[in-house]
XYZ file of C-alpha atoms in Angstrom:
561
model
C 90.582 -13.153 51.315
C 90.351 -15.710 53.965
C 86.816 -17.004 55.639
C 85.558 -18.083 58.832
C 82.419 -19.611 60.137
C 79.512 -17.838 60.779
C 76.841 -18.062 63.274
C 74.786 -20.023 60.586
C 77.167 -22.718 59.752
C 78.443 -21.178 56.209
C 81.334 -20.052 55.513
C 81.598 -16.271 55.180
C 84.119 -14.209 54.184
C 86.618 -12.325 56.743
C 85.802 -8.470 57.029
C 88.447 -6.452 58.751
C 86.157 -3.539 58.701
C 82.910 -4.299 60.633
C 80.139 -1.595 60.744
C 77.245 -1.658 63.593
C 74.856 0.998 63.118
C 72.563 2.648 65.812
C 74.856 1.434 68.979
C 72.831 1.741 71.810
C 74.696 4.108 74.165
C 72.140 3.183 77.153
C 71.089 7.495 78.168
C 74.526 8.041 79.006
C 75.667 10.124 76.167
C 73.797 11.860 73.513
C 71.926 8.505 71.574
C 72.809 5.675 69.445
C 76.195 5.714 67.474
C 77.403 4.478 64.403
C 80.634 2.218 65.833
C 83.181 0.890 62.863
C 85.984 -1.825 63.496
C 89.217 -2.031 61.747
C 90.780 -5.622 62.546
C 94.595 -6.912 61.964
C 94.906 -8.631 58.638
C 95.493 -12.429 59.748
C 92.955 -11.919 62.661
C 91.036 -14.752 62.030
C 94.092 -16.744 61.613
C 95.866 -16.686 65.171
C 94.664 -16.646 68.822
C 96.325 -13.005 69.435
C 95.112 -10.899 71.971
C 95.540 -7.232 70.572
C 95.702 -3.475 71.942
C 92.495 -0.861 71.272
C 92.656 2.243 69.911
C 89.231 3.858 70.261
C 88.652 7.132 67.976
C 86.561 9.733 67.801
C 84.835 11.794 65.261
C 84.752 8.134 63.720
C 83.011 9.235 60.596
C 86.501 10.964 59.558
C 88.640 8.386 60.724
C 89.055 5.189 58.232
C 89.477 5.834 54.055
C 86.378 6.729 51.850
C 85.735 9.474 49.425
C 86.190 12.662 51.197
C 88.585 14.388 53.700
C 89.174 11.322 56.476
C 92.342 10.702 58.673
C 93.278 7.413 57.011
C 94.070 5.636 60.122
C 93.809 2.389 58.486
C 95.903 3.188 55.377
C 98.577 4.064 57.843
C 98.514 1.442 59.864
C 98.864 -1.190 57.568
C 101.374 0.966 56.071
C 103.069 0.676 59.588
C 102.593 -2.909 59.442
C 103.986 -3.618 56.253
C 107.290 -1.787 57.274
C 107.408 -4.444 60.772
C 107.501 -1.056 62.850
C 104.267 -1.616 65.052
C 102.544 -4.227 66.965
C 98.943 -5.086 65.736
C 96.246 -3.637 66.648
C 92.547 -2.816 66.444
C 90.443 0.191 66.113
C 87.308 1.328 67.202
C 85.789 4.269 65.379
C 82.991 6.040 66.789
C 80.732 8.073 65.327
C 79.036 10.973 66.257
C 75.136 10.356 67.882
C 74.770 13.961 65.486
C 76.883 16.359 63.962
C 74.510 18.993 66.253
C 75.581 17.265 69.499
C 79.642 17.154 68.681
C 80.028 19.953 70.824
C 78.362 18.367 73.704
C 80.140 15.500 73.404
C 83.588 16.292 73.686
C 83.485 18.839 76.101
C 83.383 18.597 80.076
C 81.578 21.701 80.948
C 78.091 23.520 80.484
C 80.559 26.671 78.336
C 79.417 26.561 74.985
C 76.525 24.639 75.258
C 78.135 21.412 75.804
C 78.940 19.432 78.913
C 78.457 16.181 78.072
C 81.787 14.565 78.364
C 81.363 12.932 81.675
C 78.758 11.163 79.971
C 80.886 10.357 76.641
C 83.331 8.738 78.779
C 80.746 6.182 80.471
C 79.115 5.529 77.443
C 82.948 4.280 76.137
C 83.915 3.025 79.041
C 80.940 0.850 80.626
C 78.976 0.095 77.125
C 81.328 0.591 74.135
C 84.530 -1.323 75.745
C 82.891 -4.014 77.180
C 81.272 -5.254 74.305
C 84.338 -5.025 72.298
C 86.811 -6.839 74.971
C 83.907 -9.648 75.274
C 83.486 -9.749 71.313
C 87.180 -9.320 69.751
C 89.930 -10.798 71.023
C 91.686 -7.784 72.855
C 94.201 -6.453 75.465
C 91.734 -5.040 77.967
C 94.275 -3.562 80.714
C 94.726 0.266 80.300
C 98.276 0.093 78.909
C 96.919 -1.618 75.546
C 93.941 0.529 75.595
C 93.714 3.904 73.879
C 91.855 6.942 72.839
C 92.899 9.183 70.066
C 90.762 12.140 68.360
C 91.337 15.520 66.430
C 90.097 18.969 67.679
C 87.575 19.576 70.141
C 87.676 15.361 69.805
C 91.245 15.246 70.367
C 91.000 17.788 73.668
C 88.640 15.300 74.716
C 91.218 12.251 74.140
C 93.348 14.244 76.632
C 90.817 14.853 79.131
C 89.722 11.578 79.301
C 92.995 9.500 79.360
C 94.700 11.981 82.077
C 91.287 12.316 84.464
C 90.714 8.112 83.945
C 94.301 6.308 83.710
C 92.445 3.194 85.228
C 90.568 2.956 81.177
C 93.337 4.643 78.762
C 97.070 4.369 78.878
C 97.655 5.705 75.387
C 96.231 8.788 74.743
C 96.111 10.238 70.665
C 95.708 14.163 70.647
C 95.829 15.744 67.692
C 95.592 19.363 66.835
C 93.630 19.317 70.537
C 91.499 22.432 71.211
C 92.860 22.686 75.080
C 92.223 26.383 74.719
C 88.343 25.361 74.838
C 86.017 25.068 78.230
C 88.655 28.230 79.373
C 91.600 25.998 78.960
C 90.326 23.483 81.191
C 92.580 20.698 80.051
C 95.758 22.693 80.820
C 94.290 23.927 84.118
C 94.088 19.997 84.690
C 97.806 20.391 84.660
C 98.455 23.271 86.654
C 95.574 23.322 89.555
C 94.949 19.606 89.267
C 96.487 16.915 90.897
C 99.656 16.829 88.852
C 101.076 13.248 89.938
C 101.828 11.631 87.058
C 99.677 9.009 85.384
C 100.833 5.711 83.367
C 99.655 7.384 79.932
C 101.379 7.679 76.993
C 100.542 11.103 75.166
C 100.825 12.169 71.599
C 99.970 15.859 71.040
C 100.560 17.546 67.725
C 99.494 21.038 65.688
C 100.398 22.551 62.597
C 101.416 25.948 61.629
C 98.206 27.067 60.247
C 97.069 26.363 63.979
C 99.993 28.392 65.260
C 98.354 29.178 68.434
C 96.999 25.828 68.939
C 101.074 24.671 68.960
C 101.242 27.171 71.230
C 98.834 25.534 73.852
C 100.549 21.959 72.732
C 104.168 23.275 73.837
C 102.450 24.233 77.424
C 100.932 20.902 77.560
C 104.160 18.935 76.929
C 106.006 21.760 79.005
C 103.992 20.989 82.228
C 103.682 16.978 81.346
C 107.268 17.297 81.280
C 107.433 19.015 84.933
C 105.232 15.748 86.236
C 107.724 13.546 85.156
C 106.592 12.293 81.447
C 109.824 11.779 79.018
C 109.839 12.908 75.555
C 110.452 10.318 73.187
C 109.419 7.408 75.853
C 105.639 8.436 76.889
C 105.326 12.182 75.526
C 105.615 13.014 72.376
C 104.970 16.594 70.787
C 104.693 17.059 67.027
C 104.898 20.093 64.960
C 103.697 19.698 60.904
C 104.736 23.079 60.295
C 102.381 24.326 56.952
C 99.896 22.356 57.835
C 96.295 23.916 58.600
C 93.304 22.628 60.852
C 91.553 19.720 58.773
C 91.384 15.862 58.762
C 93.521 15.500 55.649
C 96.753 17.737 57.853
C 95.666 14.548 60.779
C 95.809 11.944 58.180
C 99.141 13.539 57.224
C 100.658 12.870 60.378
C 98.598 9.606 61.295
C 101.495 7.456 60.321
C 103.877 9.270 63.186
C 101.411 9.251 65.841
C 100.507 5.511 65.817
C 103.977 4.561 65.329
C 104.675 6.514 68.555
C 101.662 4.619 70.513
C 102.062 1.542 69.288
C 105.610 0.676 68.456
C 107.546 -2.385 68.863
C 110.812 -1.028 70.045
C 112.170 2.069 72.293
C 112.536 5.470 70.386
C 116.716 6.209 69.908
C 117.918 9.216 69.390
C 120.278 9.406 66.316
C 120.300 13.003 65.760
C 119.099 16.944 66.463
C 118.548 19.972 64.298
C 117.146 23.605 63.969
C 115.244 24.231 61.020
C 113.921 27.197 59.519
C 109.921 25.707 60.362
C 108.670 28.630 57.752
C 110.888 27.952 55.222
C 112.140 23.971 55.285
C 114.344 23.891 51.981
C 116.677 27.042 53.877
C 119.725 26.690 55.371
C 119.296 29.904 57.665
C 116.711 31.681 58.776
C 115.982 35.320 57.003
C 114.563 37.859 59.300
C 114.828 40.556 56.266
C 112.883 38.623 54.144
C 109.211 39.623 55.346
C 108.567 35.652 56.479
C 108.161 35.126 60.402
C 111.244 33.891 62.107
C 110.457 30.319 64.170
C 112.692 28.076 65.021
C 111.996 24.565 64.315
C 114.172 22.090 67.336
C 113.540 18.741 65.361
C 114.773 14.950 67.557
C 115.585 12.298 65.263
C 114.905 8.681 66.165
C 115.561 4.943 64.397
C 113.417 4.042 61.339
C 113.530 7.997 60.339
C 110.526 9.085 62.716
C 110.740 12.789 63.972
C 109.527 14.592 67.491
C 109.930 17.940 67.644
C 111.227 19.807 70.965
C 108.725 22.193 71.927
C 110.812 24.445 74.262
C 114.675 24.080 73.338
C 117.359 25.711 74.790
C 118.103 28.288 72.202
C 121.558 30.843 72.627
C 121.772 33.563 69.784
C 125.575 34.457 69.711
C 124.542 38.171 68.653
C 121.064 39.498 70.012
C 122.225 43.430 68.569
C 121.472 41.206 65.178
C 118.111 38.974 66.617
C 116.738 38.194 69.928
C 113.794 35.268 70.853
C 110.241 36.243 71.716
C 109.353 37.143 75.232
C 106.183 34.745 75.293
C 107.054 32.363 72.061
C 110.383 30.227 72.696
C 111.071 29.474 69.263
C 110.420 32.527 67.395
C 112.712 35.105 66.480
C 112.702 39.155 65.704
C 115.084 41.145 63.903
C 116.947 43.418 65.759
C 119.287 45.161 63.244
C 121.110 44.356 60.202
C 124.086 41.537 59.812
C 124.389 38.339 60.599
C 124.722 35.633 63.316
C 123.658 31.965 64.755
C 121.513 30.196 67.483
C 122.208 27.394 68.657
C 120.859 24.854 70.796
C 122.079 21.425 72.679
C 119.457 18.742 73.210
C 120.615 15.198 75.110
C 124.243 15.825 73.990
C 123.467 16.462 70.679
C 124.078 19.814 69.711
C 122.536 21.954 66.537
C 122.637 25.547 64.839
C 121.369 27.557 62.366
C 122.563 30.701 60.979
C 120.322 34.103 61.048
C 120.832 37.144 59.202
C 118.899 40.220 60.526
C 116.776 43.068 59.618
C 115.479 46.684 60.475
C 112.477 45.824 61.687
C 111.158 49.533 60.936
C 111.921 48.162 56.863
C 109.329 45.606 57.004
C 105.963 46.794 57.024
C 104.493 48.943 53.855
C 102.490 51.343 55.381
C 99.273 52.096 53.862
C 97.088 55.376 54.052
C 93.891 55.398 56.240
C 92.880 58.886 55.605
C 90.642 61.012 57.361
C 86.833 61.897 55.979
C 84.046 62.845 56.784
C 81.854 60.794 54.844
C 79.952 57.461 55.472
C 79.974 55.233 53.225
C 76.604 53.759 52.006
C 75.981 50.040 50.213
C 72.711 51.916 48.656
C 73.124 53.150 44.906
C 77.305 54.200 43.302
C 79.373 54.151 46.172
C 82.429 54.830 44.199
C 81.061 58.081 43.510
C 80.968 59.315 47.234
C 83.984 57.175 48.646
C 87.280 56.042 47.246
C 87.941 52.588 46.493
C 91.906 52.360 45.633
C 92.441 48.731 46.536
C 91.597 45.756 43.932
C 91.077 42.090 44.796
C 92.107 40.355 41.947
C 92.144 36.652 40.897
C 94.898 34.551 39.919
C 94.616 35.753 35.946
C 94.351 39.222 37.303
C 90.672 39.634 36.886
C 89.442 42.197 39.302
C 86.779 40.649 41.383
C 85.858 43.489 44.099
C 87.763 47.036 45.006
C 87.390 48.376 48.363
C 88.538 51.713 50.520
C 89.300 52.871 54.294
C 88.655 56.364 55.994
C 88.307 57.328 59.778
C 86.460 59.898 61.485
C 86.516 60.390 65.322
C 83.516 58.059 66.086
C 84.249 55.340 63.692
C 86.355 53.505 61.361
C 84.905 52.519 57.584
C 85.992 49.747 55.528
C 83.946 49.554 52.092
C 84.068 47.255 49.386
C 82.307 47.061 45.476
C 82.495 43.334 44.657
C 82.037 42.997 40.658
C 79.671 40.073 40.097
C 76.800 39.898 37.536
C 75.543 36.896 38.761
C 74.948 37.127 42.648
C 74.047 34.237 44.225
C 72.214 34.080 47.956
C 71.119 31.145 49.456
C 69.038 31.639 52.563
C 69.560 27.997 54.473
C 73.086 28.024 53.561
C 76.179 29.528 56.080
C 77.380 32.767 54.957
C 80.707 31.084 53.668
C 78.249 28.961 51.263
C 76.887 31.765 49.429
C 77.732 35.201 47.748
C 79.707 36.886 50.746
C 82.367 39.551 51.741
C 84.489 38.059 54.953
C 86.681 41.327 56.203
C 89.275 40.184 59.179
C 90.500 43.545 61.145
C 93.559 42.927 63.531
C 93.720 46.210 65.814
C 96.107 44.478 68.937
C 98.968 47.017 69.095
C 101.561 48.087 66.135
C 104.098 45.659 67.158
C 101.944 43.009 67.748
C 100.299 43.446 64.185
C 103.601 43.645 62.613
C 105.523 40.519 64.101
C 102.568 38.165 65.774
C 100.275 35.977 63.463
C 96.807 37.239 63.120
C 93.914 34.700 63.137
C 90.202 34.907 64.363
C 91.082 34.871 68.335
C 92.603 37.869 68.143
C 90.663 40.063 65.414
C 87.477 41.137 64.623
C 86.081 38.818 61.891
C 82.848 39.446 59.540
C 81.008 38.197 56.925
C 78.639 40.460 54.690
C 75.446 38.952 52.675
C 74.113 41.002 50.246
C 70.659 39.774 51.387
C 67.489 41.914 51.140
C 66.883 44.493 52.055
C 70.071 45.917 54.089
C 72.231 42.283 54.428
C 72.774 39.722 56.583
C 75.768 40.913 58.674
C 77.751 38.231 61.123
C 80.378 38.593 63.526
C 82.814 36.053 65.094
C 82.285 35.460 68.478
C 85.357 33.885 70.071
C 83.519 33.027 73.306
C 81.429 30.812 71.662
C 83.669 30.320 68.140
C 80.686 30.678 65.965
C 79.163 33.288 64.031
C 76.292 35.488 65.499
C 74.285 38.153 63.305
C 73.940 40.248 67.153
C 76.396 42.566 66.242
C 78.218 44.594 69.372
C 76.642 48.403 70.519
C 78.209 50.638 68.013
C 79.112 48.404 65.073
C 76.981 48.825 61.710
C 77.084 47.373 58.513
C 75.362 46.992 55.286
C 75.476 44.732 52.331
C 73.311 45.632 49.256
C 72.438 44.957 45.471
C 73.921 47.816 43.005
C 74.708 48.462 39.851
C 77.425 45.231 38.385
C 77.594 43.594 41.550
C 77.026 44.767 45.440
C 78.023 47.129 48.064
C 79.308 46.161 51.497
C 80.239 48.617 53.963
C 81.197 48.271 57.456
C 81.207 51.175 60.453
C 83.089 50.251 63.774
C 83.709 52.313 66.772
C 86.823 54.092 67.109
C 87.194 53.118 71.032
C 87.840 49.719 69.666
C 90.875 50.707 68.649
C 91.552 53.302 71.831
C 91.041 50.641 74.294
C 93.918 48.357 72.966
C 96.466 50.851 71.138
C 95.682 54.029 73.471
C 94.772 57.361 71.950
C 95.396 58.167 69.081
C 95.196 55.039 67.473
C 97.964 54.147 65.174
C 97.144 51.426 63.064
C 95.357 48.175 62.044
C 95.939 45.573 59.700
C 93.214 44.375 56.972
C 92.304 41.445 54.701
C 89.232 40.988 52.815
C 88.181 38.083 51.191
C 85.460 37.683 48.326
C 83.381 34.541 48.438
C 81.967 33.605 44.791
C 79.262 30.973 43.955
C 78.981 30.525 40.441
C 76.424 27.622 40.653
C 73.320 27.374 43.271
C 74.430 24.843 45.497
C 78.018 24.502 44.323
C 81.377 25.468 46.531
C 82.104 28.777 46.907
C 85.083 30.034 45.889
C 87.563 32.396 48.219
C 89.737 35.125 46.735
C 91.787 36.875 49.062
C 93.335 40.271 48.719
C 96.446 39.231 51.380
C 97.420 35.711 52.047
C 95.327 34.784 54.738
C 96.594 35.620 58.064
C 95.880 32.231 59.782
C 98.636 30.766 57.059
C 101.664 29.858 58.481
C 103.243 31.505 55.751
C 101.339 35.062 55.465
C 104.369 37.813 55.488
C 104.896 39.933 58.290
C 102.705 43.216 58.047
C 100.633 42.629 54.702
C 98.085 44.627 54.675
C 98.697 47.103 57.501
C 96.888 50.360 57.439
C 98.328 53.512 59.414
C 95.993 56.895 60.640
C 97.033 59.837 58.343
């Protein structure tokens, strides 16, 4: 490695990754940061002025030990392969993991609010000192802001509401659904002139309705005048789920996109099946959701994907397309046919075969009894448990039972552990726990959309003395509260080989959004195990978890008898 001079007169060697701890953000955000620097390999060697790509949730941003985006493993990656211009990075940490929230959000919803503030602590502390300390690009078209999640929401925000700081703008897996959608209100009740920003937005399938909110974005950016390809680019990583290892996965697409050194060309379009990649048609009969995958194919092998084709089905008595989702597809009836789709000339098409959609869902029993279940003492002996949760060598870890009576709906389960551990300072996830996930949105929703916390009741039961620590999932606030709704009871309790968890919720939940009667609901249970104090806990699932891109259509779907 290379040296320079140092302030002292000696000769020190070159760091491309700087670290300056406590950076004083002067009472306009929420305290001092932890700032990190990632600077072009010959830096020392040239008089280059370089572009700035500052990035939150900095902590998860450059490679160590644990789940981090990687952003400089691609990028030298990126620079290896002569595909981007040089650059540096500016990762910012967080002033505390308790203050995220506040941070990257523009309104008081939530508890947070302190964007506004975020942004001046970036733009009249943080990018000062680095233009007047690093040899950089300071002009807003060299000058970026990238992040993932609520951080990544922010990125938009912030580059959109202040192109006079950012021109490049890195969004990944963005939560515009939070502060009441306010960034895609920005959009449509905003001034929607369009800014000299360059925007990345991406989501992956185990996000699905987070691609959903990424396809409006692009949808309206497009309306304003942004070009796909040129300065708007929408990305969908179809399995992958909402973590910094899925952003790291798609790192090496999203800088090449903001900071490469030649135009985007088209060579190429194609539908894919995005639930099943190694297809050549999509298989409605198969149980696996139907979407559409429009991929756009540019030099160097670098893929966008097109968020709202134009998609023709030659036979919709076989298939048609959604009503709200543009790229996904529902049987109609048996046989076979194509869509097909044109995209700047280029035209693509995939073929389809059908299904009874009536076929697809297994029905299960909800019976009707009068009895309550009770975590106290045998509760096999009063209620029947005909369901097991079993591990991957088929060990039974928990069985579990349904029953409905005209107040209330009753979910019990006996999990099968000799060795329960509870941790009181730890999240319920983190200890001995029972997590049951009830979608009750009408029958055809539950058999064709994907379930996931925004639309189902969620809980977690603790077997903690005396009568459990029950906890609900509050989408308002998307956390976890213990002040369960009027009408909702639950217990979780020691007994004999393991513990009892029971659950009681009102019937008019299901009346107010299925009408009465109420037909149906769909169930999954998962059994968290901690075999160690203070180790991971481990999840078994009885259905493959709903949130999964992948999860069949109608697992787990109960019916009133």
């Amino acid at each position: 490695m290379s040296a320079c001079a140092g302030t002292n007169g000696i000769n020190i060697p070159f760091q491309r990754r700087i670290r300056m701890e406590n950076f004083d953000d002067g009472g306009l955000s929420t305290g001092p940061r932890r700032i990190e620097i990632y600077l072009p390999e010959n830096y020392e060697e040239t008089d280059e002025r370089y572009p700035v790509i500052y990035f939150s949730d900095g902590g998860n941003a450059f490679s160590r030990p644990g789940a981090t985006m990687a952003v400089d493993a691609a990028y030298d990656q990126l620079i290896d392969d002569g595909l981007i211009n040089p650059g540096i990075f500016v990762a910012i940490g967080l002033a505390s993991v308790a203050s995220r929230l506040e941070s990257f959000t523009p309104t008081t919803h939530r508890s947070g609010g302190g964007l506004g503030g975020y942004y001046r602590f970036i733009s009249e502390r943080l990018k000062p000192y680095i233009d007047t300390h690093y040899r950089t690009k300071p002009e807003p078209a060299s000058t970026g802001i990238a992040g993932y999640s609520s951080s990544g929401s922010a990125a938009f925000i912030m580059a959109y509401t202040h192109p006079e700081t950012f021109g490049l703008a890195g969004c990944m897996s963005p939560s515009l659904w939070s502060d009441h959608r306010y960034s895609l209100k920005l959009l449509t009740e905003g001034n929607g002139a369009k800014r000299p920003v360059r925007f990345w937005l991406d989501a992956g399938g185990g996000e699905y309705e987070m691609w959903g909110d990424v396809t409006s974005a692009s949808h309206l950016l497009e309306q304003h005048g942004w070009i796909p390809g040129d300065d708007l680019a929408a990305y969908f990583d179809y399995p992958a789920d909402h973590n910094f290892e899925a952003g790291a996965g798609r790192m090496r697409q999203m800088l090449h996109f903001l900071l490469r050194n030649s135009p985007y060309e088209l060579e190429r379009y194609q539908l894919v099946s995005a639930t099943n990649l190694e297809a050549e048609k999509i298989d409605l009969s198969s149980g696996v959701r139907g979407i559409v995958g429009a991929e756009a194919w540019y030099t160097n092998g670098f893929r966008l994907t097109v968020p709202h084709p134009n998609l023709t089905l030659a036979d919709t008595a076989i298939a048609v397309l959604d009503t709200h989702d543009p790229i996904r597809l529902h049987g109609v009836s048996q046989g076979e046919t194509t869509i097909s789709s044109t995209y700047h000339g280029y035209m693509a098409s995939l073929p389809i075969i059908g299904c009874d959609p009536d076929n697809l869902v297994n029905y299960l029993p909800c019976p009707q009894s009068d009895i309550v279940p009770n975590a106290s003492g045998s509760l096999t002996e009063t209620f029947a448990l005909p369901y097991s949760i079993d591990d991957t060598q088929q060990k039974t870890l928990a069985r579990f039972g349904v029953s409905y009576d005209e107040a209330h709906v009753h979910i019990a389960v006996h999990v099968l552990d000799s060795t329960v551990i509870i941790e009181p300072g730890k999240l319920p996830w983190e200890q001995d726990a029972v997590e049951i996930n009830i979608d009750i949105r009408p029958e055809e929703d539950i058999r064709t959309v994907i379930s996931s916390y925004t639309n189902s009741l969620a809980f977690y039961l603790v077997p903690r003395s005396p009568d459990g620590l029950i906890c609900i999932y509050d989408p308002e606030t998307c956390g976890w509260t213990d002040a369960l709704p009027p009408g909702i009871h639950g217990s979780c309790a020691a007994a004999p080989g393991g513990y009892n968890a029971v659950l009681s919720i009102p019937a008019s939940e299901w009346r107010s959004r299925q009408g009465d009667p109420w037909k149906t609901f769909r169930l999954n249970i998962r059994i968290n195990s901690v075999d160690v104090i203070g180790g991971p806990a481990t999840e078994t699932c009885w259905q493959i978890a709903w949130e999964k891109f992948l999860s069949p259509i109608g697992t787990g779907v109960f019916r009133r008898q």
